[in-house]
Short mmCIF file of C-alpha atoms in Angstrom, two decimals:
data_model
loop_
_atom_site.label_atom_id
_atom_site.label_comp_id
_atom_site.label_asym_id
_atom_site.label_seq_id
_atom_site.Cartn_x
_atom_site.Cartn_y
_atom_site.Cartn_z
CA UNK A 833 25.28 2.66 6.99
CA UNK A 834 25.52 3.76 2.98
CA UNK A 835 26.33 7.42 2.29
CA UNK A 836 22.61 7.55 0.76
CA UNK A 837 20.65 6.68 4.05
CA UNK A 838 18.04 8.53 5.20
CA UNK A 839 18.62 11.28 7.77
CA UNK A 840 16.03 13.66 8.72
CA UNK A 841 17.18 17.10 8.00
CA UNK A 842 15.85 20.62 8.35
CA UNK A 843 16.28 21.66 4.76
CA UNK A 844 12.83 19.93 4.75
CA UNK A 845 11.70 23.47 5.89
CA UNK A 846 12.65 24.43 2.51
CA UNK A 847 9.65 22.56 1.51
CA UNK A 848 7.00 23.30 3.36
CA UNK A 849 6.52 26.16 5.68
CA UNK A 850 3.06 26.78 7.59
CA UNK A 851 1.48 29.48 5.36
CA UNK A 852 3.07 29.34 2.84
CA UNK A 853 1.27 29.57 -0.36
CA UNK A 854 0.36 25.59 -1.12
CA UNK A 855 0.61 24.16 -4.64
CA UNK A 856 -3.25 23.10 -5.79
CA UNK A 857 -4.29 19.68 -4.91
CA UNK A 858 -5.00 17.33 -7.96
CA UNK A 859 -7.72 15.87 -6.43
CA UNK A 860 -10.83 17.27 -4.32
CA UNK A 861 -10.98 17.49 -0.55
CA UNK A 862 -14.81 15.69 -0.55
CA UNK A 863 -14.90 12.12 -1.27
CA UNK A 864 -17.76 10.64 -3.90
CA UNK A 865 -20.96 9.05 -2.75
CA UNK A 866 -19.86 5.35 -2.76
CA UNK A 867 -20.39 2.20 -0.72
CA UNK A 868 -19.51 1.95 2.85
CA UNK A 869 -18.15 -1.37 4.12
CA UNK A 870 -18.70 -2.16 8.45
CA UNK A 871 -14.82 -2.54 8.96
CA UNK A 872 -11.36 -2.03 7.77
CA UNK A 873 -10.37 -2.08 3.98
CA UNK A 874 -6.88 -2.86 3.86
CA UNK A 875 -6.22 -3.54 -0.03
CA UNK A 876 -8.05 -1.80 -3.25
CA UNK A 877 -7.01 -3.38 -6.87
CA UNK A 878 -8.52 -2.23 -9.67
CA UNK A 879 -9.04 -3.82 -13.21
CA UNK A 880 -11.06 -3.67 -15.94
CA UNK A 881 -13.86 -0.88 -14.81
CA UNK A 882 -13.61 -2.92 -10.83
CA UNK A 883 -12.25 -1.98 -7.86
CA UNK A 884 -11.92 -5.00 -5.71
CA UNK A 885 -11.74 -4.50 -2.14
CA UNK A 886 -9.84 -6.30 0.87
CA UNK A 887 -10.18 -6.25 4.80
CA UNK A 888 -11.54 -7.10 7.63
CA UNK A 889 -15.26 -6.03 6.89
CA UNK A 890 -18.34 -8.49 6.90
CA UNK A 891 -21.09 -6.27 5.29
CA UNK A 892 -20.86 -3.14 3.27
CA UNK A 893 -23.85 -0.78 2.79
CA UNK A 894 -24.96 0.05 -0.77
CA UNK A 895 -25.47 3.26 -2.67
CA UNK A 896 -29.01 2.74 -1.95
CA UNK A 897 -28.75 2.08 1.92
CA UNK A 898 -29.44 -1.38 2.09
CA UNK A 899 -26.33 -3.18 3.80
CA UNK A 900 -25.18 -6.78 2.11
CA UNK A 901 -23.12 -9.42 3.56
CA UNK A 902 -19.63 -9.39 2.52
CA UNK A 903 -17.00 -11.30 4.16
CA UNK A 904 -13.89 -9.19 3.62
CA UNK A 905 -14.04 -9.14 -0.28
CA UNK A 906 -16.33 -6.85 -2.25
CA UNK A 907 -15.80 -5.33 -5.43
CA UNK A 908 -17.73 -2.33 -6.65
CA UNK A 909 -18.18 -0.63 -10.20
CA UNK A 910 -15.46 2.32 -10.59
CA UNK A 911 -17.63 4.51 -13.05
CA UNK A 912 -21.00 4.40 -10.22
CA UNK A 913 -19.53 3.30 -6.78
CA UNK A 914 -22.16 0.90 -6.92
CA UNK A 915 -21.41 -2.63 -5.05
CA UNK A 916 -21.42 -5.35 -7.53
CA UNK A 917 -22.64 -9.42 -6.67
CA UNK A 918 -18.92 -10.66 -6.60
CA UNK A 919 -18.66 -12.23 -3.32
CA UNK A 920 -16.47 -14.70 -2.44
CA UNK A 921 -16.17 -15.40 1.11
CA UNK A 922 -12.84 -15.29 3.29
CA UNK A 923 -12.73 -16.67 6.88
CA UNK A 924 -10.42 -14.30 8.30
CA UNK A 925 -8.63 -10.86 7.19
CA UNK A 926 -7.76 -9.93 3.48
CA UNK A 927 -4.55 -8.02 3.66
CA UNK A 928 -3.50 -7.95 -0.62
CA UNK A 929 -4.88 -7.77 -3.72
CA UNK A 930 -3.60 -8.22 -7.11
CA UNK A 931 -5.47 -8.88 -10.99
CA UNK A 932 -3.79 -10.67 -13.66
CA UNK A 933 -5.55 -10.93 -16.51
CA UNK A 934 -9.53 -12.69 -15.07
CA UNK A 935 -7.94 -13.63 -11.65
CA UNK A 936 -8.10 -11.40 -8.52
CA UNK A 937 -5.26 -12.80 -6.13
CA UNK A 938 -6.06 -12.44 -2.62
CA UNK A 939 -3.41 -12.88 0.56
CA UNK A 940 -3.98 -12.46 3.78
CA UNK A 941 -4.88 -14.28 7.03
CA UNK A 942 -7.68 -16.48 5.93
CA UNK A 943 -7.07 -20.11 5.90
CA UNK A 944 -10.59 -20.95 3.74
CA UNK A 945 -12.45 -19.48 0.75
CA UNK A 946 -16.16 -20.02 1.59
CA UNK A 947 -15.90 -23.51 2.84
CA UNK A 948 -12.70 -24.79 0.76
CA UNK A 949 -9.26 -24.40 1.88
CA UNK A 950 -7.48 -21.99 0.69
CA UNK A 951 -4.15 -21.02 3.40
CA UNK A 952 -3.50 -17.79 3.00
CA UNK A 953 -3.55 -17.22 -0.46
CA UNK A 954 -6.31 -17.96 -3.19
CA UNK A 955 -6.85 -17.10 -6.96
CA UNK A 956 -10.88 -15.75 -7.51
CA UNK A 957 -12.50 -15.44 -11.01
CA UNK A 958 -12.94 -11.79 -11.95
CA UNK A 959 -16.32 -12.06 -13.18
CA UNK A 960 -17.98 -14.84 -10.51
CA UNK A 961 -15.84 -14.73 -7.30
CA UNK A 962 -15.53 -18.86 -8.12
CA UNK A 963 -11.95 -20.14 -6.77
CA UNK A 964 -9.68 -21.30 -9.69
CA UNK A 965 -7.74 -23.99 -8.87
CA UNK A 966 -4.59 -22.08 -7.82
CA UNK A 967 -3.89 -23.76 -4.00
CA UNK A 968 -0.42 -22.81 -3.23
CA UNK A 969 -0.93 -23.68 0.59
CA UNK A 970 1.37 -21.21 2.58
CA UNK A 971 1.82 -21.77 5.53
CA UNK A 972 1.23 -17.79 7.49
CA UNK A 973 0.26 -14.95 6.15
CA UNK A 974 0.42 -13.24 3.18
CA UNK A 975 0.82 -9.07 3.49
CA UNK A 976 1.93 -8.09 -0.33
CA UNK A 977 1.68 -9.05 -3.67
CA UNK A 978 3.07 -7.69 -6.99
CA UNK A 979 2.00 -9.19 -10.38
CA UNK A 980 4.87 -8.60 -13.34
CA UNK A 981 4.01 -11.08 -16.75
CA UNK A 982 3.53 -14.26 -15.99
CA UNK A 983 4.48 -14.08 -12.66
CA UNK A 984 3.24 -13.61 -9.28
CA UNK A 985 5.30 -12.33 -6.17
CA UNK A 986 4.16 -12.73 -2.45
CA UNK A 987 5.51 -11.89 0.84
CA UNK A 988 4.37 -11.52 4.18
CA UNK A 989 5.44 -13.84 7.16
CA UNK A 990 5.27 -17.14 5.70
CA UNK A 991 8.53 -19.99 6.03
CA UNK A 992 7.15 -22.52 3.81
CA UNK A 993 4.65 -23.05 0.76
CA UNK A 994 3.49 -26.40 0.14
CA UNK A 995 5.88 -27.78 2.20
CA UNK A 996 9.06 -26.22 0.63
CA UNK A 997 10.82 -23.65 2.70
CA UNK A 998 10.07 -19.96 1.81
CA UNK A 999 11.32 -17.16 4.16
CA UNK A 1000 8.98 -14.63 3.76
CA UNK A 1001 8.88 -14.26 -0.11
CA UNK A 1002 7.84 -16.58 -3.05
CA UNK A 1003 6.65 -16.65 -6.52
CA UNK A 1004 4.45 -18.11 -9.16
CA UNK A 1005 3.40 -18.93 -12.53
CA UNK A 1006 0.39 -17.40 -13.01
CA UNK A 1007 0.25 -19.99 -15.76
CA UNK A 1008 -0.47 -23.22 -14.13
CA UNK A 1009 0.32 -21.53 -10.14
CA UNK A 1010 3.14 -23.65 -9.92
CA UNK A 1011 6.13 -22.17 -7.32
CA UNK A 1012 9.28 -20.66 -8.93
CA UNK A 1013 12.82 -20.75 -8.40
CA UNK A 1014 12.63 -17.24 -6.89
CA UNK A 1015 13.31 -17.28 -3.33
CA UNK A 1016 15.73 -14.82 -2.08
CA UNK A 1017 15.56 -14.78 2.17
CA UNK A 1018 13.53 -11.79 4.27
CA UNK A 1019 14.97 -11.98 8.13
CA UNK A 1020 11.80 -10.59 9.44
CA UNK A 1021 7.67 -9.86 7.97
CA UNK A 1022 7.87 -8.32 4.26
CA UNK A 1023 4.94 -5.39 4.49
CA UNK A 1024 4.95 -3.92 0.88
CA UNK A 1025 6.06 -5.21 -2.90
CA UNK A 1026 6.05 -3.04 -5.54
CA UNK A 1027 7.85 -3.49 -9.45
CA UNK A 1028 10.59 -1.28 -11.00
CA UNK A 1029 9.35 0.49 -13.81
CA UNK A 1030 10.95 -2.21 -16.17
CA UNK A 1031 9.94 -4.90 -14.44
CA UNK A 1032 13.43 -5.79 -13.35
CA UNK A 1033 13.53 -5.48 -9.82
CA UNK A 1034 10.84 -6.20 -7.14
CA UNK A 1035 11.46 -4.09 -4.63
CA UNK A 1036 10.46 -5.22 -0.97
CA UNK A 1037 9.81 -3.53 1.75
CA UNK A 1038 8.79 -4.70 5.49
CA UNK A 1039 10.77 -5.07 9.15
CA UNK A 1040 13.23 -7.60 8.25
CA UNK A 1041 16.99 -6.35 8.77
CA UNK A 1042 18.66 -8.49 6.39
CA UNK A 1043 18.01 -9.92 2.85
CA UNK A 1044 19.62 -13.06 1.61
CA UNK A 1045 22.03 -12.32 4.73
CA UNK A 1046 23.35 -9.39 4.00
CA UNK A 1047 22.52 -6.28 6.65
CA UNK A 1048 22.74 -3.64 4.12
CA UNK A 1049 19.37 -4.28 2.87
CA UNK A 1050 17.45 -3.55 6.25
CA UNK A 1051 13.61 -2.75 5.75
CA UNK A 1052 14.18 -1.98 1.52
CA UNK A 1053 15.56 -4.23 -1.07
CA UNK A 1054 15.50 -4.37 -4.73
CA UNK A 1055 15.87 -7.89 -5.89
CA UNK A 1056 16.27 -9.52 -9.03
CA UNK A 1057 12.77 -10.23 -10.14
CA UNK A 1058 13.95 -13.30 -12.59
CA UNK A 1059 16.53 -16.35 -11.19
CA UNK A 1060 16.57 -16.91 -7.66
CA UNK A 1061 16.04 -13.42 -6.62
CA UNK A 1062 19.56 -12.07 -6.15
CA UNK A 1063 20.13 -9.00 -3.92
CA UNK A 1064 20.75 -5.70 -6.59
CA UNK A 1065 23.54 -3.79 -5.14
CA UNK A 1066 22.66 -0.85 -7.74
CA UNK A 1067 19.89 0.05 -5.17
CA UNK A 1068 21.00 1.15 -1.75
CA UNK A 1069 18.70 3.37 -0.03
CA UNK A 1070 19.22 2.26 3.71
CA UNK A 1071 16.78 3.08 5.49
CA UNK A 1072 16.76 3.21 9.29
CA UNK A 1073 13.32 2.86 9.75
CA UNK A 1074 10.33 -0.09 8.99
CA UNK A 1075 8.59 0.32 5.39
CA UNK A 1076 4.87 -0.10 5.80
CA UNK A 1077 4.22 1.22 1.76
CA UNK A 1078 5.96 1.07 -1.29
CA UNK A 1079 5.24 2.50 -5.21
CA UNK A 1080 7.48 3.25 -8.04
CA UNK A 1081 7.93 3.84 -11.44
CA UNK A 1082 10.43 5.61 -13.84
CA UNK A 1083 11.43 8.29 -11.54
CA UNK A 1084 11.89 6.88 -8.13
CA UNK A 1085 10.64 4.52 -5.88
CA UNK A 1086 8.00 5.82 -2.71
CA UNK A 1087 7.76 4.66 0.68
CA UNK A 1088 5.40 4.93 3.37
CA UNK A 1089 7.00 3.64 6.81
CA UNK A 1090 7.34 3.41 10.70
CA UNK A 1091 10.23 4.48 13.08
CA UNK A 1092 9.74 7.66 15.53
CA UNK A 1093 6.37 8.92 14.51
CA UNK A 1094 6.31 8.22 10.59
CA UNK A 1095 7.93 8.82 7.57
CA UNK A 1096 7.50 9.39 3.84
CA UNK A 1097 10.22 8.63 1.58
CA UNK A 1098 11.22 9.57 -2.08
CA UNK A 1099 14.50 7.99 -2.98
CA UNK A 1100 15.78 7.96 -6.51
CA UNK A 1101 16.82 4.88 -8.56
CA UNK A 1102 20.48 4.37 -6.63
CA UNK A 1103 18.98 4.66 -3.39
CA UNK A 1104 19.95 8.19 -2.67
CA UNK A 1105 17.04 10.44 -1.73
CA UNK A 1106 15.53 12.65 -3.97
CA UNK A 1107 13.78 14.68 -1.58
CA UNK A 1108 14.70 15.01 2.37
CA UNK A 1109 12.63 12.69 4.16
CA UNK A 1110 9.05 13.66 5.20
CA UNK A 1111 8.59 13.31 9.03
CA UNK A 1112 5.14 12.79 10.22
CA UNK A 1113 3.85 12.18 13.93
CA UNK A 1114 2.61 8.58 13.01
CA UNK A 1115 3.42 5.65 10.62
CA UNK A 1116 2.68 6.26 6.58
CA UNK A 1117 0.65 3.06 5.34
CA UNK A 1118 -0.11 3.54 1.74
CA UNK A 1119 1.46 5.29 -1.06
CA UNK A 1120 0.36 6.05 -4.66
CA UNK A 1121 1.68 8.03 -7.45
CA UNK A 1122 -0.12 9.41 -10.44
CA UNK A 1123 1.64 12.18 -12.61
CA UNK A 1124 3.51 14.63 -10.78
CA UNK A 1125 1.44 13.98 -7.54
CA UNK A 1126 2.43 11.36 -4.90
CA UNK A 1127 -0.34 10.64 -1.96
CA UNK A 1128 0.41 8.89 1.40
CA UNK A 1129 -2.14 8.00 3.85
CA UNK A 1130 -1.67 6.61 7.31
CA UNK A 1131 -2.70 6.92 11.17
CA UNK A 1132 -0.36 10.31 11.58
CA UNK A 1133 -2.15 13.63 12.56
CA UNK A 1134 0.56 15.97 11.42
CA UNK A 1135 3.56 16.67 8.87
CA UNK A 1136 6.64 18.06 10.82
CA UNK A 1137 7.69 21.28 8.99
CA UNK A 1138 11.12 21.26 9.42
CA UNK A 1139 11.06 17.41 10.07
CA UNK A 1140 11.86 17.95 13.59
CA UNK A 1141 10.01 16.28 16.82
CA UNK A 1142 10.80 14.13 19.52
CA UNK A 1143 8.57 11.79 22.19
CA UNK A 1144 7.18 9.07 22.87
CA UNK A 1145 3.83 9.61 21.53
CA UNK A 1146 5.97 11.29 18.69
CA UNK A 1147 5.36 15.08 18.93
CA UNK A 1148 6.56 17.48 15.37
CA UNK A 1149 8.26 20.77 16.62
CA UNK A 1150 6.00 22.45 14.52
CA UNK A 1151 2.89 21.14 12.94
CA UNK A 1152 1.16 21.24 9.54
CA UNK A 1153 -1.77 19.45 10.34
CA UNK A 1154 -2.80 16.32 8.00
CA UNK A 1155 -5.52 14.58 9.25
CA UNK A 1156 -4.29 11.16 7.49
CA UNK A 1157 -3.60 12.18 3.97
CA UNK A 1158 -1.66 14.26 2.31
CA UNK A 1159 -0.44 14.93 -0.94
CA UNK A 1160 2.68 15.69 -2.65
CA UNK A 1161 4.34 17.74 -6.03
CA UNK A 1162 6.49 16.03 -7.18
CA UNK A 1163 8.15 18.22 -9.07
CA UNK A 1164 8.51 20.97 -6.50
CA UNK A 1165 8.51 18.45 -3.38
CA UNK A 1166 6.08 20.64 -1.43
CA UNK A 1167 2.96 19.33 0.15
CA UNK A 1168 0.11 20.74 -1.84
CA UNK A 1169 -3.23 22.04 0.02
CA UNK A 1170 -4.99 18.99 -0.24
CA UNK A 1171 -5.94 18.16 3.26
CA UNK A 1172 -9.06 15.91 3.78
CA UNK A 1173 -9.80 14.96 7.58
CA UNK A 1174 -10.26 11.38 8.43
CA UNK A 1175 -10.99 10.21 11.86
CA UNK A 1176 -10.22 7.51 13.64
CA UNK A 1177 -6.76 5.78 15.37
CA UNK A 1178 -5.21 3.81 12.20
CA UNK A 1179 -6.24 6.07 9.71
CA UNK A 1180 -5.96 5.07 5.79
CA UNK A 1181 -4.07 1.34 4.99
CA UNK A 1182 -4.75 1.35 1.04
CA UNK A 1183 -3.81 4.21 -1.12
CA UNK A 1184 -4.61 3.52 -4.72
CA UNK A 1185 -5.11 5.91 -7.99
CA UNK A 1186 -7.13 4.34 -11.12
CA UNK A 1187 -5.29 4.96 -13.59
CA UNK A 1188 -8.11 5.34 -15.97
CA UNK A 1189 -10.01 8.16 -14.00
CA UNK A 1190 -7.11 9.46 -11.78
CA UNK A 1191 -9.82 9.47 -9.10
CA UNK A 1192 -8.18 8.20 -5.44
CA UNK A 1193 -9.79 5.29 -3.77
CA UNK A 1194 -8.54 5.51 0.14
CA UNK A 1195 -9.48 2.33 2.52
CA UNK A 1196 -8.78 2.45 6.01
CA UNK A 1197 -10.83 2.41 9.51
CA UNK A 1198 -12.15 5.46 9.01
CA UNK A 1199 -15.38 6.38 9.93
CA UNK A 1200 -15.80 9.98 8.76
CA UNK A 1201 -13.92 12.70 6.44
CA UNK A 1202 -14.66 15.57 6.86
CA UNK A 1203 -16.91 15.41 9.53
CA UNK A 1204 -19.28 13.64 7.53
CA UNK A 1205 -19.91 10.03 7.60
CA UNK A 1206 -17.69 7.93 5.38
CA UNK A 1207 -17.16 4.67 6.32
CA UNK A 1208 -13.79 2.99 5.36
CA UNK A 1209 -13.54 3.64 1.93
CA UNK A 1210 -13.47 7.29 0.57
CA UNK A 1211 -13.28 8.09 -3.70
CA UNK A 1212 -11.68 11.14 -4.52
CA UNK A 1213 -12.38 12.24 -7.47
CA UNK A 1214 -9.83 14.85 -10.15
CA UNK A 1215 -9.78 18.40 -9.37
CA UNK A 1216 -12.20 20.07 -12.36
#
């Protein structure tokens, strides 16, 4: 294991003590009036004034009450939260989302678009919801995408994509949709891509243990984003734990993942941590950044002051409770007092900011935050 991996350490309690005074949250506790899908959003992309959404839903109730048939797509207006007539149709779940440029790219495990085939991964006019032509035909499912240029990077649990082998990651021209040259080798599902800052590096996240065979890249990888995706050695965080989330920019990349209860991660550009690892009592699903805040979401009831617990459910040693979402300063690396309550099992799946508003969009399979009902998709908007 590299020097840098990630150990959980008690000079987390450094961070965070219960009651201590809390930094002030950047966004408020009490969500928006918005729309309210009937199941699980797993992906938010926004673009362009439109925050497309992705899951497992089949309807989603306007601002206005009335409840419209949408099968696991939806996108709704970012300035009013109202639901707007794109509607293409998928068949089975929507897991990603990505825009480039008047295309929404959508993965997951749907194997048709309305009533045209479309395995796994589709390209849907931004304005109409119309397929384009872009077919790639892969062959399982699609978890993650990342969009960098021209190009457009996929992983998930797929071994081939039109018939040409692909272990778990692939690319595109978002040109003409034709399949690259990239193709550097997952062992095991890819959960979470996410760019460098530079658009060097993809950096890929999921369960596998090895990339392009070499065991030093369990669960997080940078590779090359251009040529045939060639392991970067420059990043060696080593993590001993599944990544579920991933963001990063300038600073550092972020990581929302598995193991013994949950983790959040903030690990510089070498790999070495910038901050001791965050335990939580479950799994960390999204992650977002926006200034000097960083926001995780997930299915965990609890931050472990002192990053200490054991069990099997995992129990923290002491608790800070986080009712699936909390928020962190970055530049003091203390959880602020943000501290909304969402219900349910599996929590929050897709943590995004809009860049243009800073407000939060939150998907999950959550019912209520809270207390009050909020069904799977919650808008926070900026502190005043």
């Amino acid at each position: 294991m590299s020097p840098r991996g990630v150990v959980a350490t008690s000079l987390a309690a450094t961070l965070v003590l219960a009651g201590a005074a809390a930094a002030q949250a950047s966004v408020t506790t009490n969500p928006l009036s918005c729309v309210q899908p009937d199941g699980r959003v797993s992906a938010v992309a926004i673009s362009g004034g439109t925050a497309y959404l992705g899951g497992s839903f089949t309807h989603v109730k306007d601002k206005g009450g009335a409840t419209v048939v949408r099968n696991r797509l939806a996108a709704v207006d970012t300035a009013t939260c109202a639901l707007l007539p794109w509607a293409p149709s998928a068949d089975s779940n929507v897991l990603a989302l990505a825009v480039q440029g008047s295309t929404v790219l959508a993965g997951g495990d749907f194997t048709h678009i309305g009533t045209t085939a479309r395995n796994h991964l589709a390209g849907l006019a931004t304005g109409s919801g119309a397929l384009t032509s872009f077919n790639p035909n892969v062959n399982n499912s699609v978890r993650a995408l990342a969009v960098s240029g021209s190009t457009l990077y996929a992983g998930g649990t797929f071994t081939s994509v039109g018939g040409t082998s692909r272990s778990k990651l692939a690319a595109f021209s978002t040109a003409d949709g034709s399949l690259a040259a990239w193709k550097p080798k997952a062992s095991g599902a890819v959960n979470a891509l996410t760019m460098s800052a530079d658009g060097s590096d993809v950096y890929v996240g999921g369960t596998f243990t090895a990339i392009n065979g070499t065991g030093s890249a369990a669960y997080l990888a940078a590779v090359k984003a251009s040529g045939n995706g060639a392991l970067d050695p420059s990043f060696d965080p080593a993590p001993t734990f599944p990544i579920l989330a991933l963001a990063a920019d300038q600073r550092g990349v972020y990581a929302g993942a598995g193991g013994s209860g949950g983790h959040f991660v903030i690990w510089n550009l070498d790999g070495s941590l910038q901050r001791p690892v965050y335990q939580t009592d479950g799994g960390v699903q999204g992650v977002a950044v926006d200034g000097d805040s960083v926001y995780a979401g997930g299915h965990f009831t609890n931050y472990c002051v002192g990053n200490t617990g054991s069990g099997s459910p995992f129990l923290c040693s002491t608790n800070l409770p986080r009712r699936k979402m909390f928020e962190v300063s970055l530049s003091s690396g203390n959880l602020t007092g943000w501290n909304p309550a969402l219900n349910s099992a599996h929590g929050a799946f897709a943590v995004v900011v809009d860049p243009a508003t800073h407000r939060l969009w939150v998907g999950g399979d959550f019912t209520t935050v809270n207390g009050s009902a909020v069904a799977h998709l919650a808008v926070f908007p900026p502190t005043p």
